[in-house]
Coordinates of C-alpha atoms in Angstrom, one line a residue:
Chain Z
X1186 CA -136.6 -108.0 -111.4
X1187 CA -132.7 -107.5 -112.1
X1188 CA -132.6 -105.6 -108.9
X1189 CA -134.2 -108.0 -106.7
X1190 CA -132.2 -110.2 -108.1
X1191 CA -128.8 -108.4 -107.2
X1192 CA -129.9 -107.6 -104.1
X1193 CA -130.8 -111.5 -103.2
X1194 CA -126.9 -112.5 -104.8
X1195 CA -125.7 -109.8 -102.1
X1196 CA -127.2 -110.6 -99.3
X1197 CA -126.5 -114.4 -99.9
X1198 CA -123.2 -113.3 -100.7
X1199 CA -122.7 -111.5 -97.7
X1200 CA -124.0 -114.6 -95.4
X1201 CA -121.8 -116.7 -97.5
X1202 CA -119.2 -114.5 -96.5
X1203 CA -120.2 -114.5 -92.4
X1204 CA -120.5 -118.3 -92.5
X1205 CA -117.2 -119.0 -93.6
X1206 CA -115.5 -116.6 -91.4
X1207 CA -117.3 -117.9 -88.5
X1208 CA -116.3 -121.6 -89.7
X1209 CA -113.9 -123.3 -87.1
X1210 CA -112.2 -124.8 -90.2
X1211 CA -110.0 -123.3 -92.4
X1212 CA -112.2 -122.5 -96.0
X1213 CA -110.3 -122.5 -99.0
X1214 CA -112.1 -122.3 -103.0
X1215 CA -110.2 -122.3 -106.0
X1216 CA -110.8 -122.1 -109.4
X1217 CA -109.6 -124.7 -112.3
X1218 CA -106.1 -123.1 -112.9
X1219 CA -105.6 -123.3 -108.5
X1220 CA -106.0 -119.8 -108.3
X1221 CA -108.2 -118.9 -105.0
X1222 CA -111.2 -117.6 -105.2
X1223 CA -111.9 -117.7 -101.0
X1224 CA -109.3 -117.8 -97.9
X1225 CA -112.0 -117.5 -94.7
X1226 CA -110.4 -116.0 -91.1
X1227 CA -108.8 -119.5 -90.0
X1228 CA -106.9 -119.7 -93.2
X1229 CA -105.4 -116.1 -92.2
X1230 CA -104.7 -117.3 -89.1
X1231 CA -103.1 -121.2 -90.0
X1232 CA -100.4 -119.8 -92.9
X1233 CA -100.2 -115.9 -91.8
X1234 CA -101.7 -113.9 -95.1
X1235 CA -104.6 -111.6 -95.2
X1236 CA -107.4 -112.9 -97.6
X1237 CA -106.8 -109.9 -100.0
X1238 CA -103.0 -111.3 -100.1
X1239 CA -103.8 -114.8 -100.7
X1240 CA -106.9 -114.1 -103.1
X1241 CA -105.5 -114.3 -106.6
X1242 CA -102.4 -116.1 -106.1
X1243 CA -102.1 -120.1 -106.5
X1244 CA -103.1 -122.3 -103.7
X1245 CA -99.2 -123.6 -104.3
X1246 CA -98.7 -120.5 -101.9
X1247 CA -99.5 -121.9 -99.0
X1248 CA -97.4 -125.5 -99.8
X1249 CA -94.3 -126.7 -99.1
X1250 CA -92.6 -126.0 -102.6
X1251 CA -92.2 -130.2 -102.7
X1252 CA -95.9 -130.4 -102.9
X1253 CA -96.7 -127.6 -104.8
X1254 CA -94.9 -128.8 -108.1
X1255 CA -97.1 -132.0 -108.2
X1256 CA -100.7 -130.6 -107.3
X1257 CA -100.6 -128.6 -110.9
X1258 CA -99.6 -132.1 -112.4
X1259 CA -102.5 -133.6 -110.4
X1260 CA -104.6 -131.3 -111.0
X1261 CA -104.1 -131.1 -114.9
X1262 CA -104.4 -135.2 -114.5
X1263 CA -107.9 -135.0 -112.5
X1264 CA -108.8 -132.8 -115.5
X1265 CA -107.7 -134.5 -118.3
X1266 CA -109.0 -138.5 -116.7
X1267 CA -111.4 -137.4 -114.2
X1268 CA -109.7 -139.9 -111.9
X1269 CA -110.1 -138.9 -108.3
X1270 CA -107.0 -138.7 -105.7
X1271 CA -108.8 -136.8 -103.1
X1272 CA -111.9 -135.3 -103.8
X1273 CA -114.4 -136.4 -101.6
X1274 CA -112.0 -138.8 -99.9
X1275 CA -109.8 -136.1 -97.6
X1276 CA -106.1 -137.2 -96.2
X1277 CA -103.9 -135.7 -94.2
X1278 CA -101.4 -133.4 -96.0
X1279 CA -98.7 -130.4 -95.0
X1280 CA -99.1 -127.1 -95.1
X1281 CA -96.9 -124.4 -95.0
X1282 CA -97.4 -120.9 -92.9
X1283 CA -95.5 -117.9 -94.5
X1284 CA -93.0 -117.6 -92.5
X1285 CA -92.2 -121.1 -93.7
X1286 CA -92.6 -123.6 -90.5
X1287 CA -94.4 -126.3 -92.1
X1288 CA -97.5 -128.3 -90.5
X1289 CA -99.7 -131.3 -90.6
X1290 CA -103.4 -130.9 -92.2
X1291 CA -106.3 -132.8 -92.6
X1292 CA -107.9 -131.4 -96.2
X1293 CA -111.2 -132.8 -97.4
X1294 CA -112.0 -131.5 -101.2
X1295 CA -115.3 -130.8 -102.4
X1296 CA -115.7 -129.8 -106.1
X1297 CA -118.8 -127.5 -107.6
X1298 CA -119.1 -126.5 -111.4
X1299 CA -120.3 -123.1 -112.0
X1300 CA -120.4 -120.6 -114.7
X1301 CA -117.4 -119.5 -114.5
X1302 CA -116.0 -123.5 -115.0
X1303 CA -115.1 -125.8 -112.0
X1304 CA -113.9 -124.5 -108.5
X1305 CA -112.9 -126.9 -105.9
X1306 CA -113.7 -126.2 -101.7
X1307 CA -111.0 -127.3 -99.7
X1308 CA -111.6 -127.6 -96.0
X1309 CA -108.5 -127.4 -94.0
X1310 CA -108.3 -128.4 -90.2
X1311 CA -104.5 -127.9 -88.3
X1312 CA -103.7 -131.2 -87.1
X1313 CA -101.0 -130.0 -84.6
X1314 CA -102.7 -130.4 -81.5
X1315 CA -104.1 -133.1 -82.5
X1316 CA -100.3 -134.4 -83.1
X1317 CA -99.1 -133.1 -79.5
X1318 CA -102.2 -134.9 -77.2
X1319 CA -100.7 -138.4 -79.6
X1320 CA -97.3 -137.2 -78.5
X1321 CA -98.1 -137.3 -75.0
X1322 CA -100.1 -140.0 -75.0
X1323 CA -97.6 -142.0 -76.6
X1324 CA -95.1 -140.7 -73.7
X1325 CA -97.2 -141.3 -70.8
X1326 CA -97.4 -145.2 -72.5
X1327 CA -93.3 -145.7 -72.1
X1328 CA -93.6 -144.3 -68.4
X1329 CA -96.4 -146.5 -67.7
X1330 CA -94.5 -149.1 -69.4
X1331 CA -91.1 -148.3 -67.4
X1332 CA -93.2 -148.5 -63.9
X1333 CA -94.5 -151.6 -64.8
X1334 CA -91.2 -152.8 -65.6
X1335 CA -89.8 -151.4 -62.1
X1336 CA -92.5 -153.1 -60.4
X1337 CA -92.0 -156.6 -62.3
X1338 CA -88.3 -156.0 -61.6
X1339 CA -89.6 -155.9 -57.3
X1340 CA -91.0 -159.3 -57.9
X1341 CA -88.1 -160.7 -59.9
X1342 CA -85.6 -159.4 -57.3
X1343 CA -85.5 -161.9 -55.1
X1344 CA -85.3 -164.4 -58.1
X1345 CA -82.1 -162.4 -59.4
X1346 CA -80.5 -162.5 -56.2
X1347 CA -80.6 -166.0 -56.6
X1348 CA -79.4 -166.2 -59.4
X1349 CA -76.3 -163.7 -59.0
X1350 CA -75.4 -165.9 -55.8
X1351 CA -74.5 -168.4 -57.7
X1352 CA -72.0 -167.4 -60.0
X1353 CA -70.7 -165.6 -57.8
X1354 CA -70.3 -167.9 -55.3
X1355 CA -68.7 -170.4 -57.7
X1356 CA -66.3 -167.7 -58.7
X1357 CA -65.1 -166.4 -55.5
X1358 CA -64.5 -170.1 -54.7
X1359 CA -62.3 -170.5 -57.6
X1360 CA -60.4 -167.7 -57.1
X1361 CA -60.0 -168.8 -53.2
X1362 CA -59.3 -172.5 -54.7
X1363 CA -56.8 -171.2 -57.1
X1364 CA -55.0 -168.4 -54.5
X1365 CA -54.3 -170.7 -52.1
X1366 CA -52.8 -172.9 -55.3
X1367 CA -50.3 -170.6 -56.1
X1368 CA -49.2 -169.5 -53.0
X1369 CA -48.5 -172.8 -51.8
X1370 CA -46.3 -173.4 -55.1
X1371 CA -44.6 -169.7 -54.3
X1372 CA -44.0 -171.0 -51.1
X1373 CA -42.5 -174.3 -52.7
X1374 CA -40.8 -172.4 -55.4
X1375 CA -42.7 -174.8 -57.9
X1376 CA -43.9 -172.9 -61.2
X1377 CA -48.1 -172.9 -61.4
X1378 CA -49.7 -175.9 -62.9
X1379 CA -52.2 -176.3 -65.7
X1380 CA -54.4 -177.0 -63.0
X1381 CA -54.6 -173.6 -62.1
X1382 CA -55.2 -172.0 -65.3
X1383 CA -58.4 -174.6 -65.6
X1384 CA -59.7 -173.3 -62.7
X1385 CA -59.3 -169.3 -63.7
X1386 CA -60.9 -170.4 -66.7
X1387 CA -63.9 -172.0 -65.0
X1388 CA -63.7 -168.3 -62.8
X1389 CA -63.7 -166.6 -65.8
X1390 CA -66.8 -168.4 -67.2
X1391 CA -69.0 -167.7 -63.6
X1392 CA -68.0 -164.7 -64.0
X1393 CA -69.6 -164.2 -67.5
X1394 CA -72.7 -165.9 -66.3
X1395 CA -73.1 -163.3 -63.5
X1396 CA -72.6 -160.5 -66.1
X1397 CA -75.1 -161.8 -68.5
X1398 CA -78.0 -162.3 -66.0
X1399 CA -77.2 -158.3 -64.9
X1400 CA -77.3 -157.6 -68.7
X1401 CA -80.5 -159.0 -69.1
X1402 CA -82.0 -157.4 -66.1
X1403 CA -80.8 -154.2 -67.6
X1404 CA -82.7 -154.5 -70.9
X1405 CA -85.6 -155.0 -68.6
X1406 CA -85.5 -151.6 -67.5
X1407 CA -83.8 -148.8 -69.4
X1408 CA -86.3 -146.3 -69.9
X1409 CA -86.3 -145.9 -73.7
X1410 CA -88.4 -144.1 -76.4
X1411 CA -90.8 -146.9 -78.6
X1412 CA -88.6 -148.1 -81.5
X1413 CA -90.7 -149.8 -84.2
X1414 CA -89.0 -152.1 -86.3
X1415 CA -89.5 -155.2 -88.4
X1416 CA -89.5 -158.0 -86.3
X1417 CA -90.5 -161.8 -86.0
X1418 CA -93.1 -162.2 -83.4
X1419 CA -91.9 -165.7 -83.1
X1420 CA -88.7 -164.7 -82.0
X1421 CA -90.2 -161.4 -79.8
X1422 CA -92.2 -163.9 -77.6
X1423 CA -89.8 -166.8 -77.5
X1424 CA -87.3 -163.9 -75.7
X1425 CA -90.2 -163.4 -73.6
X1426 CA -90.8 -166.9 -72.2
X1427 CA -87.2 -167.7 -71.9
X1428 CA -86.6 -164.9 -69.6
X1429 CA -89.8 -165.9 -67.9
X1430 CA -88.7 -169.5 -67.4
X1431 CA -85.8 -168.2 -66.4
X1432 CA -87.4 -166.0 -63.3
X1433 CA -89.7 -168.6 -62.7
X1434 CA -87.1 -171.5 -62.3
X1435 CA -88.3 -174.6 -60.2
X1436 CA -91.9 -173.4 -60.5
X1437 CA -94.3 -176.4 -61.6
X1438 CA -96.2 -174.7 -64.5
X1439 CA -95.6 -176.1 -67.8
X1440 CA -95.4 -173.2 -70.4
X1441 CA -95.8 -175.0 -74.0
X1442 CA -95.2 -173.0 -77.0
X1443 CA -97.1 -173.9 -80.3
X1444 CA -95.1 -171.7 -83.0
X1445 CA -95.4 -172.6 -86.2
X1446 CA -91.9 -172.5 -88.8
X1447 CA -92.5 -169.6 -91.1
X1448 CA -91.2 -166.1 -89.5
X1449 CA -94.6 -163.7 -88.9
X1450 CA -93.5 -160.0 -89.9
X1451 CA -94.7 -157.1 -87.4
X1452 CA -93.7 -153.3 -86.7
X1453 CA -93.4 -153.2 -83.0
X1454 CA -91.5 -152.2 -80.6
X1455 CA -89.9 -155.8 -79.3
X1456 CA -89.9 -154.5 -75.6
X1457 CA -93.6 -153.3 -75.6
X1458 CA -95.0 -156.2 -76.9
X1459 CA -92.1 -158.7 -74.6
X1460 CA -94.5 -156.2 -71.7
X1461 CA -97.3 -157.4 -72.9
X1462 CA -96.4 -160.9 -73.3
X1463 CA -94.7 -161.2 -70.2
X1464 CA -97.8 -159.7 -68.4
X1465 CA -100.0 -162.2 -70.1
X1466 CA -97.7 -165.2 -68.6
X1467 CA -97.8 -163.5 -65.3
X1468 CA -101.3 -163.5 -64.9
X1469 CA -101.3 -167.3 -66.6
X1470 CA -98.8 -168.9 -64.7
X1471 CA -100.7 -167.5 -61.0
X1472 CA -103.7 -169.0 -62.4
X1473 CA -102.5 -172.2 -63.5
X1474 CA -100.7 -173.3 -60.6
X1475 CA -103.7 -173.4 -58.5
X1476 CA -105.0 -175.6 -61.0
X1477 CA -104.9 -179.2 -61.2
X1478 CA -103.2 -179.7 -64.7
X1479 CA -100.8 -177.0 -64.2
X1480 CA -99.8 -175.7 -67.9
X1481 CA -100.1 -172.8 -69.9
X1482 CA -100.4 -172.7 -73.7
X1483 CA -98.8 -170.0 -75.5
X1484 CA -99.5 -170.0 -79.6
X1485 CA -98.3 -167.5 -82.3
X1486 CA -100.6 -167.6 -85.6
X1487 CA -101.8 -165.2 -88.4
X1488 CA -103.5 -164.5 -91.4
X1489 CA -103.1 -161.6 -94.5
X1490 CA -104.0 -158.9 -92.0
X1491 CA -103.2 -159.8 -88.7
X1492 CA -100.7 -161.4 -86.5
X1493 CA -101.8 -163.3 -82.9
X1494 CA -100.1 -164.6 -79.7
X1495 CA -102.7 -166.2 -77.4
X1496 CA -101.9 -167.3 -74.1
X1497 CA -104.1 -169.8 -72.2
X1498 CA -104.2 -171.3 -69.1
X1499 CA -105.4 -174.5 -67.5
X1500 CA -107.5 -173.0 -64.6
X1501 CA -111.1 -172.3 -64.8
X1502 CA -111.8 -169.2 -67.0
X1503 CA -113.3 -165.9 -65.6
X1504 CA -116.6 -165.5 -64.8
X1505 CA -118.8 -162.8 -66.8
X1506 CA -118.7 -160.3 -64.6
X1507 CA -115.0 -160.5 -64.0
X1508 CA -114.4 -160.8 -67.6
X1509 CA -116.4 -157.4 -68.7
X1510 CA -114.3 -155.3 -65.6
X1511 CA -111.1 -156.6 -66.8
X1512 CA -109.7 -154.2 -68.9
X1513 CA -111.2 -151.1 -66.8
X1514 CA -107.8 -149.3 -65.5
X1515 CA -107.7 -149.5 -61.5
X1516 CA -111.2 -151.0 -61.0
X1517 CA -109.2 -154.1 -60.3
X1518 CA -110.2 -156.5 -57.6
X1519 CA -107.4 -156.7 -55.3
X1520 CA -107.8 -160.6 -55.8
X1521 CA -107.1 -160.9 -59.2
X1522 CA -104.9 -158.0 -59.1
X1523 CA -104.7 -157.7 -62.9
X1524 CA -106.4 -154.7 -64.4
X1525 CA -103.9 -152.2 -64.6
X1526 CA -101.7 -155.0 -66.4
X1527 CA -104.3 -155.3 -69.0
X1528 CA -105.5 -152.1 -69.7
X1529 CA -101.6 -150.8 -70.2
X1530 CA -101.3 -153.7 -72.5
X1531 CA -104.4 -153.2 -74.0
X1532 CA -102.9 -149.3 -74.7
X1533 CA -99.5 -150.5 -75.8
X1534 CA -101.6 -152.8 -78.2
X1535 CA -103.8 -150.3 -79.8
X1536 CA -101.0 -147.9 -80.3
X1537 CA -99.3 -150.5 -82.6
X1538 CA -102.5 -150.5 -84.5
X1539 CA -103.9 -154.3 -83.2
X1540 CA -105.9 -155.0 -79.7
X1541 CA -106.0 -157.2 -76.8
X1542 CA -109.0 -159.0 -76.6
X1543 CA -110.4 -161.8 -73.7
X1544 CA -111.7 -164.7 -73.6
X1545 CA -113.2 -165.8 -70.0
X1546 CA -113.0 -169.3 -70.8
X1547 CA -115.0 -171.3 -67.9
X1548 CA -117.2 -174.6 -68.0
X1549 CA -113.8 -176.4 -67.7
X1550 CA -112.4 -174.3 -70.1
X1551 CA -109.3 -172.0 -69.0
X1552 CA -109.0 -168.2 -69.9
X1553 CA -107.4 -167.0 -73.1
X1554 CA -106.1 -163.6 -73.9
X1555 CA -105.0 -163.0 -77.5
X1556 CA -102.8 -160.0 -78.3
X1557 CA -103.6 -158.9 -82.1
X1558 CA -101.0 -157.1 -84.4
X1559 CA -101.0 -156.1 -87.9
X1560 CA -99.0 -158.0 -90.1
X1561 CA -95.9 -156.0 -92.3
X1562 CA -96.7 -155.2 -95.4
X1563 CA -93.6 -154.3 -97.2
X1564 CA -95.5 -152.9 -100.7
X1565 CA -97.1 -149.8 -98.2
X1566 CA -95.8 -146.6 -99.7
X1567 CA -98.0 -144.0 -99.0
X1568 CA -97.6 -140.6 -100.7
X1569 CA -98.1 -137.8 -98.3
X1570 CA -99.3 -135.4 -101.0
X1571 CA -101.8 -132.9 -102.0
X1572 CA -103.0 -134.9 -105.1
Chain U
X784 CA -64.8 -187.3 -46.2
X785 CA -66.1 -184.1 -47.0
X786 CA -69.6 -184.6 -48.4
X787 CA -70.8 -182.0 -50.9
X788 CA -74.8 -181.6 -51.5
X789 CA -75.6 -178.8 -53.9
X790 CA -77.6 -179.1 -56.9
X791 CA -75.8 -175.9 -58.8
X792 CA -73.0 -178.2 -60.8
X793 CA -70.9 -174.2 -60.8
X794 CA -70.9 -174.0 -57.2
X795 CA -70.4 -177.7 -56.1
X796 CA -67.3 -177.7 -59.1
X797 CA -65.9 -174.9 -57.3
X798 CA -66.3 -175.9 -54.0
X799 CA -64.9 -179.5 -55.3
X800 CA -61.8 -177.3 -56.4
X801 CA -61.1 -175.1 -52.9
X802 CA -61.5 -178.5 -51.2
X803 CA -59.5 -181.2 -53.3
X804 CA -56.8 -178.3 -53.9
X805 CA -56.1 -178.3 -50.2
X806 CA -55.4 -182.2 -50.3
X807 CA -59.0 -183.3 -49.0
X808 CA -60.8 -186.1 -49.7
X809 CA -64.3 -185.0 -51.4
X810 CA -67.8 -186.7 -52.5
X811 CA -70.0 -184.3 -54.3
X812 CA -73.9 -185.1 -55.0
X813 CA -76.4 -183.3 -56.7
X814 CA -79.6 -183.9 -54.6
X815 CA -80.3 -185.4 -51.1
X816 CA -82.2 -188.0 -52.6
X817 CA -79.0 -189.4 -54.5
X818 CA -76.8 -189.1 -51.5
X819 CA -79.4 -191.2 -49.7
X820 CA -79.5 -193.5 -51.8
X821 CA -75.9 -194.2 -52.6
X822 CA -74.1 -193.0 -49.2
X823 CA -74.4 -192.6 -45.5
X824 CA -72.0 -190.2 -43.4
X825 CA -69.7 -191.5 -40.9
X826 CA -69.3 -189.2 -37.2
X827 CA -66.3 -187.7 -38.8
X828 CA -68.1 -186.6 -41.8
X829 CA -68.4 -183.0 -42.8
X830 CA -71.4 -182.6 -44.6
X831 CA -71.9 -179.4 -46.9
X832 CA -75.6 -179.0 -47.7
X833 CA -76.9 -176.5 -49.7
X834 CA -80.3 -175.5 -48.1
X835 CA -82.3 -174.4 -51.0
X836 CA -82.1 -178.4 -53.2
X837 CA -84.8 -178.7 -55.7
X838 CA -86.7 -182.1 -53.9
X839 CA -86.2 -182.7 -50.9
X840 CA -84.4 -179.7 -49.6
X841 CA -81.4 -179.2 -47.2
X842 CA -83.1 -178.7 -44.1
X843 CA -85.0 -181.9 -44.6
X844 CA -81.9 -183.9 -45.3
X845 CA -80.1 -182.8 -41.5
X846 CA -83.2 -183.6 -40.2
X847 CA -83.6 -187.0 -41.8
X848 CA -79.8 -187.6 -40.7
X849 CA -80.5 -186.6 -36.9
X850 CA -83.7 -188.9 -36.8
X851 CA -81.2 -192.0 -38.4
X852 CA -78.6 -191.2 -35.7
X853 CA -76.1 -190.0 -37.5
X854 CA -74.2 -187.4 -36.5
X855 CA -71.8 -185.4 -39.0
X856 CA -70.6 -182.3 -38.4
X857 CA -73.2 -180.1 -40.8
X858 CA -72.3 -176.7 -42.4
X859 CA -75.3 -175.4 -44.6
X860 CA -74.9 -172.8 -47.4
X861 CA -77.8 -170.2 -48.7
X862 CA -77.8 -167.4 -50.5
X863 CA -81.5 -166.9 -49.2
X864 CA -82.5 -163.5 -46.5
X865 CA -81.5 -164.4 -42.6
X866 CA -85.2 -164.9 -41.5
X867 CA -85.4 -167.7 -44.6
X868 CA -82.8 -169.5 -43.4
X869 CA -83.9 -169.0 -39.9
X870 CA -87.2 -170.9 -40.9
X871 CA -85.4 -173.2 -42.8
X872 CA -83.3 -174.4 -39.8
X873 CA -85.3 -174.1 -37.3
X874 CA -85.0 -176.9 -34.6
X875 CA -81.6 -178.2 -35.9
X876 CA -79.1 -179.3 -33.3
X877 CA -76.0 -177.3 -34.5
X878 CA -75.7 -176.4 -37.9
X879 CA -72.8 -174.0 -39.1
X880 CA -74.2 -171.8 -41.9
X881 CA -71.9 -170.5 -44.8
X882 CA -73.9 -168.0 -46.9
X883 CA -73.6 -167.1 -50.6
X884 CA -72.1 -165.3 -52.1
X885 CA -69.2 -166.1 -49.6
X886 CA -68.0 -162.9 -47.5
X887 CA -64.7 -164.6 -46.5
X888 CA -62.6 -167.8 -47.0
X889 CA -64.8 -170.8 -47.1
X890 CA -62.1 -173.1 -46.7
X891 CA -61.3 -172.0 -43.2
X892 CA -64.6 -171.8 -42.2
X893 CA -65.2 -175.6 -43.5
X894 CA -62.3 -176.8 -42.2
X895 CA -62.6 -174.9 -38.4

């Protein structure tokens, strides 16, 4: 009876053992005190010791030292409350390999009480490819973004030319006006009148108007890394319609803002979201002004989660079909021209943790498109431990 | 008289200064519609017209001038491509045109 009884341990021992090193996750058990009990193949592999090395020592081995320090305090606390930090919840922690680079992890804890007192199964899974596809991802966004930009900047061309012409006409003829001025005093040996100097101030002023207007087309397309910060949306898509107005001078569409006064808090990157914005318009301001009322409505509003801009316009809506292909990159009819707009946006969005969602609109009712954004929360501190 | 029409108040100012600094008589008006209203050229007239006026635009005012028989000498400014202002003038008798920005002295090229 004893025998059979042995020989059934080993054996389940032994597929124990097979299962675990066949596991695509790293396997870790440790006992109460953190000791481990078990390091499987992938565990050899993610932090560089052989299981005989790592079997017996603390689990703090395979820490950074910062973390290390405060899973015996958690541990003693889990013990002594029973309060749960992480066992069967999981969250993403670091690990650290032996020759001491350190690493992202995702660890789910599961705990079993035996004989021998309580052992806890960690399940370890290297989050650093997962970490480099995001990176990429997240660099492929801010091309996209740039070529968008470079293509918005072909269609506002012509509309800067315009614009440069005419301070710079204005200041070439004050500085004609003004040269001919002065040398007809040199020529009467008369000193240069106040006159003058009013008009090289006016020069001076054209001149500042042409070199804000390049400015601004250069903050259009610098080719920059996201930078998230604290910002008010209000004042994020007010920038945004100004500089569209701006482009779009003369043009008949009335663009009416309905902000309300308090400031709404988001982490964004103010360019990205101006993109988004400004595609939005784009698309709003083509439709309205082949519509009869000619306006487009653009309101900022929240609540305790979420932060929204919608834009709508006074043309007819989408119908269903259109609506559902709208978002599919590059299915785009060449009519409407707007999918690869909306599904970049739609990315941009998503990676700042909101959305971009459409509303066809139609039975007199115009389209609206409402870009969603999570709202600051200044009391977020999350620990990045191993508790 | 020299007449100015140029809705951009930097660029009329300006050329106000160049011309009234070289001792000529100026009128300077922000639309064609006001200078209809309020003005009509004499033969020996020079009439500066800015093509591109929000309204009725420059083009529109020479040819309104033609079809009332008057005949001032016209120089029209753009700062739009050739084959714009080619459109935008076509069919006008003899129109001078000064483009922005301006590539050389304006008051010579007004006053030739």
């Amino acid at each position: 009876m004893g025998e059979l009884e042995d020989r059934r341990t080993a054996v389940s021992e032994a597929r124990f053992e097979s299962l675990l090193d066949t596991a695509a996750d790293g396997v870790i058990v440790i006992d109460e005190t953190g000791r481990m009990l078990v390091f499987n193949k992938i565990c050899e592999q993610l932090f560089g010791y052989t299981s005989q090395e790592a079997i017996g020592q603390n689990v703090s081995l395979i820490m950074p030292p910062e973390f290390s320090v405060s899973h015996d305090r958690f541990m003693n606390n889990y013990h002594r409350t029973g309060e749960r930090r992480i066992i069967g919840i999981g969250r993403e922690v670091s690990g650290m390999h032996r020759d001491g680079t350190v690493f992202p992890l995702e660890l789910s804890v599961g705990e079993a009480k035996t004989a021998e007192g309580r052992q806890y199964i960690g399940v370890l899974r290297d989050l650093r490819s997962r970490r480099a596809v995001e990176q990429r991802v997240s660099q492929l966004q801010a091309q996209v973004v740039h070529m968008t930009r470079l293509s918005a900047m072909d269609e506002m061309g012509a509309a800067m030319a315009h614009e440069l012409n005419q301070p710079l006409t204005a200041l070439l003829l004050y500085l004609q006006a003004v040269a001919r001025q002065v040398r007809a005093c040199h020529a009467d040996a008369k000193p240069p009148s106040d006159k003058m100097l009013d008009v090289l101030d006016k020069a001076v002023l054209e001149a500042e108007r042409a070199s804000h207007i390049v400015q601004r087309m250069r903050q259009m397309v610098e080719k920059r890394d996201p930078e998230r910060a604290t910002v008010d949306l209000r004042e994020v898509v007010n920038e945004a319609l100004d500089l569209s107005e701006f482009v779009a001078q003369g043009a008949t569409v009335t663009i009416r803002r309905v902000f309300g006064m308090t400031p709404i808090q988001v982490d964004a990157d103010a360019t990205q979201i101006q993109q988004i914005i400004l595609n939005l318009l784009r698309n709003a301001l083509e439709v309205a002004k082949e519509s009869e009322e000619r306006w487009v409505k653009v309101s900022i509003g929240s609540d305790d989660r979420s932060a929204f801009v919608s834009v709508t316009d006074s043309g007819p809506g989408f119908s269903e079909d259109v609506g559902k292909s709208l978002f599919r990159t590059f299915s785009t009819t060449k009519k409407s021209g707007m999918g690869l707009g909306l599904a970049i946006s739609r990315a941009i969005a998503q990676n700042h943790g909101g959305d971009l969602m459409a509303d066809p609109g139609g039975n007199g009712q115009g389209a609206t498109f409402t870009l969603m954004l999570p709202m600051h929360h200044s009391d977020e501190a999350e620990e990045d431990t191993w508790g | 008289m020299y007449i100015i029409v140029e809705d951009d108040p930097s660029v009329a100012d300006a050329l106000e200064s160049l011309l009234s600094g070289a001792g000529l008589p100026v009128r300077v008006f922000a639309s064609a519609e006001e200078f209809i209203h309020s003005a009509s050229p004499a033969p020996d007239d020079t009439m500066i017209v800015d093509l591109g006026l929000p309204g009725m635009s420059g083009g529109e005012l020479v040819r309104h001038l033609e079809k009332a028989g008057a005949t001032p000498k016209v120089i029209a400014i753009s700062g739009k491509s050739s084959r714009t202002i080619a459109r935008e003038t076509e069919g006008l008798a003899d129109v001078k045109i000064l483009r922005k920005p301006p590539a050389a002295d304006w008051l010579e090229a007004i006053t030739a």
